[in-house]
Structures are given as C-alpha cells and as structure tokens.
Amino acid sequence: PRHKCGNQKSCPQNYFAFKIISGAANVVGPSICFEDVVLMSSVKNNIGRGLNIALVNGTTGKLLKTDAFDMYSG
C-alpha cells in the first residue's frame, strides 16, 4: 500500500505525515512533503541554498510560510 509522502508506514490517527529530503550539493535539491503535499522542491522553484523551512500550523496542518536561510554567505 502507498503511504502519505512515500513513507514506509502510515502515521497513527491524529498525527501528520511528513518527509524531509536533504539535497546533494547542486545536483539534487531538497524537498519537504507534508500530508502528501509537496511544500518545497526544486520543481516548485521555492528552495534556496542553506536551510529550507516550511512553517505549518500544528493544529490545522495549514502551510503558513516557506523560506530559506543561506548559511554559507552568512
């Protein structure tokens, strides 16, 4: 069976499913999936160099904001 975000197991009831994949240099970009919806990826063109963050409401699961923090340039 297929599970949300391609996870190996289903999450228990009242829990959110998520998967965060780290990038590999400039070859493969990072991605963030939440409840089977890709929030950030190179395909969506909303990732950046450094730490990529998706802020989600912990009660509703609604996406509030995405951003990237460039840790290399300071």
Coordinates of C-alpha atoms in Angstrom, one line a residue:
P1 CA 0.0 0.0 0.0
R2 CA 1.1 3.6 -0.6
H3 CA 1.5 5.8 2.4
K4 CA 1.5 9.6 2.6
C5 CA 4.7 11.3 1.4
G6 CA 6.0 7.9 0.3
N7 CA 6.7 6.9 3.9
Q8 CA 7.3 3.3 4.8
K9 CA 4.4 3.2 7.3
S10 CA 1.2 5.1 7.9
C11 CA 1.1 7.6 10.7
P12 CA -1.3 7.0 13.7
Q13 CA -4.6 8.8 13.7
N14 CA -4.3 12.5 14.9
Y15 CA -0.7 12.7 13.6
F16 CA 0.6 14.4 10.5
A17 CA 2.7 12.6 7.9
F18 CA 5.8 14.4 6.6
K19 CA 9.1 13.7 4.9
I20 CA 12.1 15.9 4.6
I21 CA 14.8 15.1 2.0
S22 CA 18.1 16.8 2.1
G23 CA 19.7 17.9 -1.1
A24 CA 23.0 16.8 -2.5
A25 CA 25.2 19.9 -3.4
N26 CA 23.7 21.4 -6.6
V27 CA 22.9 18.1 -8.1
V28 CA 19.7 17.2 -6.2
G29 CA 17.6 19.8 -4.4
P30 CA 15.9 19.3 -1.1
S31 CA 12.2 18.7 -0.7
I32 CA 9.6 18.9 2.1
C33 CA 6.4 16.9 1.9
F34 CA 3.6 17.3 4.4
E35 CA 0.4 15.3 4.4
D36 CA 1.1 14.1 0.9
V37 CA 1.5 17.6 -0.5
V38 CA 5.0 18.8 -1.6
L39 CA 5.5 22.1 0.1
M40 CA 9.0 22.9 -1.1
S41 CA 11.1 21.4 -4.0
S42 CA 13.2 22.4 -7.0
V43 CA 10.2 21.6 -9.2
K44 CA 8.2 24.3 -7.3
N45 CA 11.2 26.6 -7.6
N46 CA 10.9 27.6 -3.9
I47 CA 14.0 26.3 -2.4
G48 CA 17.3 28.0 -1.7
R49 CA 20.8 27.3 -0.6
G50 CA 21.1 26.6 3.1
L51 CA 18.3 25.7 5.5
N52 CA 14.9 25.4 3.9
I53 CA 12.0 25.9 6.3
A54 CA 8.2 25.3 6.0
L55 CA 6.1 26.8 8.8
V56 CA 2.9 24.8 9.3
N57 CA 0.1 25.3 11.8
G58 CA 0.4 22.4 14.2
T59 CA -3.3 22.1 14.8
T60 CA -4.8 22.5 11.3
G61 CA -1.8 21.5 9.1
K62 CA -2.2 24.6 7.0
L63 CA 1.0 25.9 5.4
L64 CA 1.8 29.4 6.8
K65 CA 5.1 30.3 5.2
T66 CA 8.2 28.9 3.4
D67 CA 11.7 30.4 3.4
A68 CA 15.3 29.6 3.0
F69 CA 18.2 30.8 5.2
D70 CA 21.6 31.0 3.4
M71 CA 24.1 29.6 5.9
Y72 CA 27.0 29.9 3.5
S73 CA 27.1 33.6 2.8
G74 CA 26.4 34.5 6.4

